[in-house]
PDB file of C-alpha atoms in Angstrom:
ATOM      1  CA  UNK A   1     153.918  74.557 125.851  1.00 67.00           C
ATOM      2  CA  UNK A   2     150.783  73.322 127.595  1.00 78.00           C
ATOM      3  CA  UNK A   3     147.870  75.776 127.255  1.00 92.00           C
ATOM      4  CA  UNK A   4     144.869  76.173 129.591  1.00 98.00           C
ATOM      5  CA  UNK A   5     141.858  78.444 129.579  1.00 98.00           C
ATOM      6  CA  UNK A   6     142.340  79.275 133.274  1.00 98.00           C
ATOM      7  CA  UNK A   7     145.405  78.653 135.424  1.00 98.00           C
ATOM      8  CA  UNK A   8     144.680  78.762 139.147  1.00 98.00           C
ATOM      9  CA  UNK A   9     147.725  79.341 141.329  1.00 98.00           C
ATOM     10  CA  UNK A  10     146.948  77.948 144.762  1.00 96.00           C
ATOM     11  CA  UNK A  11     145.292  74.734 145.900  1.00 95.00           C
ATOM     12  CA  UNK A  12     143.580  75.780 149.120  1.00 95.00           C
ATOM     13  CA  UNK A  13     139.829  76.398 149.594  1.00 96.00           C
ATOM     14  CA  UNK A  14     139.677  79.397 147.252  1.00 97.00           C
ATOM     15  CA  UNK A  15     141.678  77.870 144.417  1.00 97.00           C
ATOM     16  CA  UNK A  16     139.926  74.515 144.588  1.00 97.00           C
ATOM     17  CA  UNK A  17     136.470  76.099 144.719  1.00 98.00           C
ATOM     18  CA  UNK A  18     137.327  78.240 141.698  1.00 98.00           C
ATOM     19  CA  UNK A  19     138.293  75.094 139.798  1.00 98.00           C
ATOM     20  CA  UNK A  20     135.251  73.156 141.005  1.00 98.00           C
ATOM     21  CA  UNK A  21     132.822  75.881 139.976  1.00 98.00           C
ATOM     22  CA  UNK A  22     134.401  76.387 136.553  1.00 98.00           C
ATOM     23  CA  UNK A  23     134.598  72.661 135.850  1.00 97.00           C
ATOM     24  CA  UNK A  24     131.028  71.997 136.963  1.00 97.00           C
ATOM     25  CA  UNK A  25     129.733  74.428 134.326  1.00 96.00           C
ATOM     26  CA  UNK A  26     130.706  71.928 131.631  1.00 94.00           C
ATOM     27  CA  UNK A  27     127.603  70.528 129.963  1.00 90.00           C
ATOM     28  CA  UNK A  28     125.444  73.403 131.193  1.00 92.00           C
ATOM     29  CA  UNK A  29     126.614  76.206 128.890  1.00 94.00           C
ATOM     30  CA  UNK A  30     127.846  75.968 125.298  1.00 94.00           C
ATOM     31  CA  UNK A  31     130.534  78.614 125.828  1.00 95.00           C
ATOM     32  CA  UNK A  32     132.508  76.373 128.229  1.00 96.00           C
ATOM     33  CA  UNK A  33     132.665  73.325 125.980  1.00 94.00           C
ATOM     34  CA  UNK A  34     136.271  72.270 125.443  1.00 94.00           C
ATOM     35  CA  UNK A  35     137.670  74.609 128.077  1.00 97.00           C
ATOM     36  CA  UNK A  36     140.286  73.225 130.455  1.00 97.00           C
ATOM     37  CA  UNK A  37     141.634  74.328 133.804  1.00 98.00           C
ATOM     38  CA  UNK A  38     144.831  73.831 135.764  1.00 98.00           C
ATOM     39  CA  UNK A  39     145.387  74.058 139.519  1.00 98.00           C
ATOM     40  CA  UNK A  40     149.004  74.564 140.556  1.00 97.00           C
ATOM     41  CA  UNK A  41     149.513  73.842 144.226  1.00 94.00           C
ATOM     42  CA  UNK A  42     152.494  73.875 146.541  1.00 87.00           C
ATOM     43  CA  UNK A  43     153.195  71.766 149.611  1.00 75.00           C
ATOM     44  CA  UNK A  44     151.016  73.519 152.155  1.00 75.00           C
ATOM     45  CA  UNK A  45     147.677  75.196 152.799  1.00 85.00           C
ATOM     46  CA  UNK A  46     146.598  76.834 156.069  1.00 87.00           C
ATOM     47  CA  UNK A  47     143.652  74.446 155.978  1.00 90.00           C
ATOM     48  CA  UNK A  48     146.092  71.589 156.634  1.00 90.00           C
ATOM     49  CA  UNK A  49     146.340  72.651 160.278  1.00 91.00           C
ATOM     50  CA  UNK A  50     142.701  73.567 160.860  1.00 94.00           C
ATOM     51  CA  UNK A  51     140.035  71.923 163.000  1.00 95.00           C
ATOM     52  CA  UNK A  52     136.619  72.806 161.592  1.00 95.00           C
ATOM     53  CA  UNK A  53     133.731  73.204 164.017  1.00 96.00           C
ATOM     54  CA  UNK A  54     131.724  76.023 162.448  1.00 95.00           C
ATOM     55  CA  UNK A  55     131.559  75.428 158.692  1.00 94.00           C
ATOM     56  CA  UNK A  56     127.985  75.018 157.392  1.00 94.00           C
ATOM     57  CA  UNK A  57     127.346  71.504 156.140  1.00 94.00           C
ATOM     58  CA  UNK A  58     130.666  70.127 157.415  1.00 95.00           C
ATOM     59  CA  UNK A  59     130.581  67.787 160.413  1.00 96.00           C
ATOM     60  CA  UNK A  60     131.927  69.371 163.587  1.00 97.00           C
ATOM     61  CA  UNK A  61     135.444  68.164 164.372  1.00 97.00           C
ATOM     62  CA  UNK A  62     136.463  67.671 160.734  1.00 97.00           C
ATOM     63  CA  UNK A  63     140.182  68.088 160.200  1.00 97.00           C
ATOM     64  CA  UNK A  64     141.071  70.666 157.599  1.00 95.00           C
ATOM     65  CA  UNK A  65     143.571  68.366 155.898  1.00 94.00           C
ATOM     66  CA  UNK A  66     140.860  65.715 155.470  1.00 96.00           C
ATOM     67  CA  UNK A  67     138.413  68.239 154.005  1.00 96.00           C
ATOM     68  CA  UNK A  68     141.107  69.533 151.648  1.00 94.00           C
ATOM     69  CA  UNK A  69     141.729  66.008 150.374  1.00 94.00           C
ATOM     70  CA  UNK A  70     137.984  65.437 149.850  1.00 96.00           C
ATOM     71  CA  UNK A  71     137.696  68.665 147.867  1.00 96.00           C
ATOM     72  CA  UNK A  72     140.667  67.663 145.692  1.00 95.00           C
ATOM     73  CA  UNK A  73     138.983  64.328 145.010  1.00 96.00           C
ATOM     74  CA  UNK A  74     135.727  66.120 144.174  1.00 97.00           C
ATOM     75  CA  UNK A  75     137.485  68.437 141.723  1.00 97.00           C
ATOM     76  CA  UNK A  76     139.403  65.499 140.219  1.00 96.00           C
ATOM     77  CA  UNK A  77     136.114  63.908 139.139  1.00 97.00           C
ATOM     78  CA  UNK A  78     135.945  66.550 136.410  1.00 96.00           C
ATOM     79  CA  UNK A  79     138.121  65.589 133.465  1.00 95.00           C
ATOM     80  CA  UNK A  80     138.561  69.196 132.374  1.00 97.00           C
ATOM     81  CA  UNK A  81     140.711  69.984 135.447  1.00 98.00           C
ATOM     82  CA  UNK A  82     144.345  69.012 135.880  1.00 97.00           C
ATOM     83  CA  UNK A  83     146.535  69.365 138.966  1.00 96.00           C
ATOM     84  CA  UNK A  84     150.215  70.183 138.962  1.00 94.00           C
ATOM     85  CA  UNK A  85     152.310  70.183 142.106  1.00 93.00           C
ATOM     86  CA  UNK A  86     154.997  72.837 141.996  1.00 95.00           C
ATOM     87  CA  UNK A  87     156.060  76.328 142.993  1.00 95.00           C
ATOM     88  CA  UNK A  88     155.340  79.262 140.703  1.00 97.00           C
ATOM     89  CA  UNK A  89     158.229  81.749 140.689  1.00 97.00           C
ATOM     90  CA  UNK A  90     157.249  84.038 137.815  1.00 98.00           C
ATOM     91  CA  UNK A  91     154.312  84.884 135.575  1.00 98.00           C
ATOM     92  CA  UNK A  92     153.949  87.352 132.734  1.00 98.00           C
ATOM     93  CA  UNK A  93     151.917  88.163 129.661  1.00 97.00           C
ATOM     94  CA  UNK A  94     148.370  89.394 129.154  1.00 97.00           C
ATOM     95  CA  UNK A  95     144.849  88.069 128.824  1.00 98.00           C
ATOM     96  CA  UNK A  96     144.853  85.278 126.280  1.00 97.00           C
ATOM     97  CA  UNK A  97     148.596  84.741 126.573  1.00 97.00           C
ATOM     98  CA  UNK A  98     149.843  84.432 130.147  1.00 98.00           C
ATOM     99  CA  UNK A  99     152.941  82.372 130.878  1.00 98.00           C
ATOM    100  CA  UNK A 100     153.573  80.764 134.259  1.00 97.00           C
ATOM    101  CA  UNK A 101     157.097  79.679 135.194  1.00 97.00           C
ATOM    102  CA  UNK A 102     157.697  76.996 137.792  1.00 96.00           C
ATOM    103  CA  UNK A 103     160.729  76.526 139.991  1.00 95.00           C
ATOM    104  CA  UNK A 104     161.663  73.328 138.132  1.00 94.00           C
ATOM    105  CA  UNK A 105     161.844  75.201 134.803  1.00 94.00           C
ATOM    106  CA  UNK A 106     158.450  74.121 133.440  1.00 94.00           C
ATOM    107  CA  UNK A 107     156.488  76.821 131.610  1.00 96.00           C
ATOM    108  CA  UNK A 108     152.695  76.750 131.237  1.00 96.00           C
ATOM    109  CA  UNK A 109     150.372  79.021 129.296  1.00 97.00           C
ATOM    110  CA  UNK A 110     146.861  80.240 130.037  1.00 98.00           C
ATOM    111  CA  UNK A 111     144.239  82.718 128.900  1.00 98.00           C
ATOM    112  CA  UNK A 112     143.319  83.745 132.468  1.00 98.00           C
ATOM    113  CA  UNK A 113     145.128  83.662 135.806  1.00 98.00           C
ATOM    114  CA  UNK A 114     143.496  83.247 139.198  1.00 98.00           C
ATOM    115  CA  UNK A 115     145.816  83.893 142.134  1.00 98.00           C
ATOM    116  CA  UNK A 116     144.766  82.150 145.350  1.00 98.00           C
ATOM    117  CA  UNK A 117     148.066  81.951 147.203  1.00 96.00           C
ATOM    118  CA  UNK A 118     147.032  82.959 150.724  1.00 95.00           C
ATOM    119  CA  UNK A 119     147.998  85.946 152.815  1.00 96.00           C
ATOM    120  CA  UNK A 120     151.452  85.081 154.160  1.00 95.00           C
ATOM    121  CA  UNK A 121     153.553  86.385 151.268  1.00 93.00           C
ATOM    122  CA  UNK A 122     153.541  86.890 147.522  1.00 95.00           C
ATOM    123  CA  UNK A 123     156.810  86.077 145.770  1.00 94.00           C
ATOM    124  CA  UNK A 124     155.745  85.572 142.142  1.00 97.00           C
ATOM    125  CA  UNK A 125     157.630  88.062 139.995  1.00 97.00           C
ATOM    126  CA  UNK A 126     156.733  89.485 136.601  1.00 97.00           C
ATOM    127  CA  UNK A 127     153.115  90.627 136.983  1.00 95.00           C
ATOM    128  CA  UNK A 128     153.684  94.037 138.595  1.00 92.00           C
ATOM    129  CA  UNK A 129     150.861  93.593 141.111  1.00 96.00           C
ATOM    130  CA  UNK A 130     150.356  95.917 144.061  1.00 97.00           C
ATOM    131  CA  UNK A 131     150.811  94.028 147.331  1.00 97.00           C
ATOM    132  CA  UNK A 132     149.309  95.825 150.343  1.00 97.00           C
ATOM    133  CA  UNK A 133     148.637  94.990 154.011  1.00 96.00           C
ATOM    134  CA  UNK A 134     145.752  92.587 154.577  1.00 96.00           C
ATOM    135  CA  UNK A 135     142.913  94.651 156.096  1.00 94.00           C
ATOM    136  CA  UNK A 136     141.103  91.812 157.887  1.00 92.00           C
ATOM    137  CA  UNK A 137     143.871  89.633 159.240  1.00 91.00           C
ATOM    138  CA  UNK A 138     143.875  88.930 162.995  1.00 87.00           C
ATOM    139  CA  UNK A 139     147.663  88.653 162.758  1.00 88.00           C
ATOM    140  CA  UNK A 140     150.151  91.336 161.692  1.00 92.00           C
ATOM    141  CA  UNK A 141     152.277  91.434 158.550  1.00 95.00           C
ATOM    142  CA  UNK A 142     149.825  89.601 156.290  1.00 96.00           C
ATOM    143  CA  UNK A 143     149.253  90.719 152.710  1.00 97.00           C
ATOM    144  CA  UNK A 144     146.709  90.979 149.950  1.00 97.00           C
ATOM    145  CA  UNK A 145     146.860  91.964 146.296  1.00 98.00           C
ATOM    146  CA  UNK A 146     145.055  95.182 145.455  1.00 97.00           C
ATOM    147  CA  UNK A 147     142.048  94.586 143.207  1.00 98.00           C
ATOM    148  CA  UNK A 148     138.658  95.879 142.168  1.00 97.00           C
ATOM    149  CA  UNK A 149     135.918  93.350 143.005  1.00 97.00           C
ATOM    150  CA  UNK A 150     138.434  90.457 142.710  1.00 98.00           C
ATOM    151  CA  UNK A 151     139.718  91.628 139.317  1.00 98.00           C
ATOM    152  CA  UNK A 152     143.296  92.904 139.301  1.00 98.00           C
ATOM    153  CA  UNK A 153     143.330  93.708 135.607  1.00 97.00           C
ATOM    154  CA  UNK A 154     142.077  92.151 132.397  1.00 97.00           C
ATOM    155  CA  UNK A 155     142.503  88.395 132.707  1.00 98.00           C
ATOM    156  CA  UNK A 156     143.862  88.352 136.290  1.00 98.00           C
ATOM    157  CA  UNK A 157     141.687  87.625 139.324  1.00 98.00           C
ATOM    158  CA  UNK A 158     142.453  87.078 142.992  1.00 98.00           C
ATOM    159  CA  UNK A 159     140.513  84.791 145.336  1.00 98.00           C
ATOM    160  CA  UNK A 160     140.516  83.951 149.032  1.00 97.00           C
ATOM    161  CA  UNK A 161     142.863  85.442 151.594  1.00 97.00           C
ATOM    162  CA  UNK A 162     145.115  87.096 149.005  1.00 98.00           C
ATOM    163  CA  UNK A 163     141.976  88.984 147.932  1.00 98.00           C
ATOM    164  CA  UNK A 164     141.540  90.325 151.472  1.00 97.00           C
ATOM    165  CA  UNK A 165     138.938  87.839 152.699  1.00 97.00           C
ATOM    166  CA  UNK A 166     138.751  86.984 156.416  1.00 95.00           C
ATOM    167  CA  UNK A 167     140.618  83.866 157.487  1.00 92.00           C
ATOM    168  CA  UNK A 168     137.560  81.615 157.528  1.00 94.00           C
ATOM    169  CA  UNK A 169     137.037  78.591 155.289  1.00 95.00           C
ATOM    170  CA  UNK A 170     133.582  79.709 154.145  1.00 95.00           C
ATOM    171  CA  UNK A 171     134.874  83.174 153.197  1.00 96.00           C
ATOM    172  CA  UNK A 172     137.816  81.821 151.193  1.00 96.00           C
ATOM    173  CA  UNK A 173     135.735  79.167 149.455  1.00 96.00           C
ATOM    174  CA  UNK A 174     132.960  81.608 148.615  1.00 97.00           C
ATOM    175  CA  UNK A 175     135.481  84.009 147.140  1.00 98.00           C
ATOM    176  CA  UNK A 176     136.697  81.269 144.803  1.00 98.00           C
ATOM    177  CA  UNK A 177     133.146  80.497 143.667  1.00 98.00           C
ATOM    178  CA  UNK A 178     132.530  84.193 143.002  1.00 98.00           C
ATOM    179  CA  UNK A 179     135.670  84.509 140.882  1.00 98.00           C
ATOM    180  CA  UNK A 180     134.658  81.467 138.843  1.00 98.00           C
ATOM    181  CA  UNK A 181     131.221  82.976 138.258  1.00 98.00           C
ATOM    182  CA  UNK A 182     132.846  86.273 137.254  1.00 98.00           C
ATOM    183  CA  UNK A 183     134.952  84.493 134.627  1.00 98.00           C
ATOM    184  CA  UNK A 184     131.983  82.496 133.353  1.00 98.00           C
ATOM    185  CA  UNK A 185     129.946  85.712 133.169  1.00 97.00           C
ATOM    186  CA  UNK A 186     132.714  87.388 131.205  1.00 97.00           C
ATOM    187  CA  UNK A 187     132.703  84.528 128.709  1.00 97.00           C
ATOM    188  CA  UNK A 188     128.904  84.566 128.450  1.00 96.00           C
ATOM    189  CA  UNK A 189     128.540  88.332 128.220  1.00 96.00           C
ATOM    190  CA  UNK A 190     125.906  88.196 130.965  1.00 96.00           C
ATOM    191  CA  UNK A 191     125.580  87.141 134.612  1.00 97.00           C
ATOM    192  CA  UNK A 192     126.105  83.404 135.046  1.00 94.00           C
ATOM    193  CA  UNK A 193     125.867  81.154 138.097  1.00 95.00           C
ATOM    194  CA  UNK A 194     126.188  77.361 138.168  1.00 94.00           C
ATOM    195  CA  UNK A 195     123.290  75.546 139.801  1.00 89.00           C
ATOM    196  CA  UNK A 196     122.088  71.950 139.678  1.00 86.00           C
ATOM    197  CA  UNK A 197     118.622  70.664 140.513  1.00 84.00           C
ATOM    198  CA  UNK A 198     117.409  67.091 141.081  1.00 88.00           C
ATOM    199  CA  UNK A 199     116.163  65.318 137.955  1.00 80.00           C
ATOM    200  CA  UNK A 200     112.614  65.128 139.327  1.00 73.00           C
ATOM    201  CA  UNK A 201     112.283  68.898 139.725  1.00 63.00           C
TER     202      UNK A 201
END
């Protein structure tokens, strides 16, 4: 069974930013050396149908599907991240020994789980999570997973819309970065953020 330090379920802005932030810590902190990450993504993200005119640093008129592809390419530059296309139907276990079951029968193992599956529905069985109405959705019948500061319980985090964030790219992406920093901080035993500076600074 393949084993990962963090399995991220969801390949939209929140999931990809979680992976990017975790992966980019490699080489900066000794406690991340040798750690590996997996992003499991399904066919579709809400970003696929977006037109982005108000995202800081992103050119006005950028198509969401194009930005999503660029972010995937950016994350793929880090060799400690793998992508797996598939649908998660079940997950169980506890911190240090989670198992994730895919529709095709494949089973993966991870120390941590990050759920970034959006706000339309949550159909992954086995984790006994509390699904509640999304408090900030402009549309009815959307959901979130109940959590405390993005942590559902030991080893399980939620990011993006399923964490109750507003349906804006910057909010979802920022939530993913926060979750990654929370995990890194847990590993370090102190607050950790991942910054880079130019070589001449």
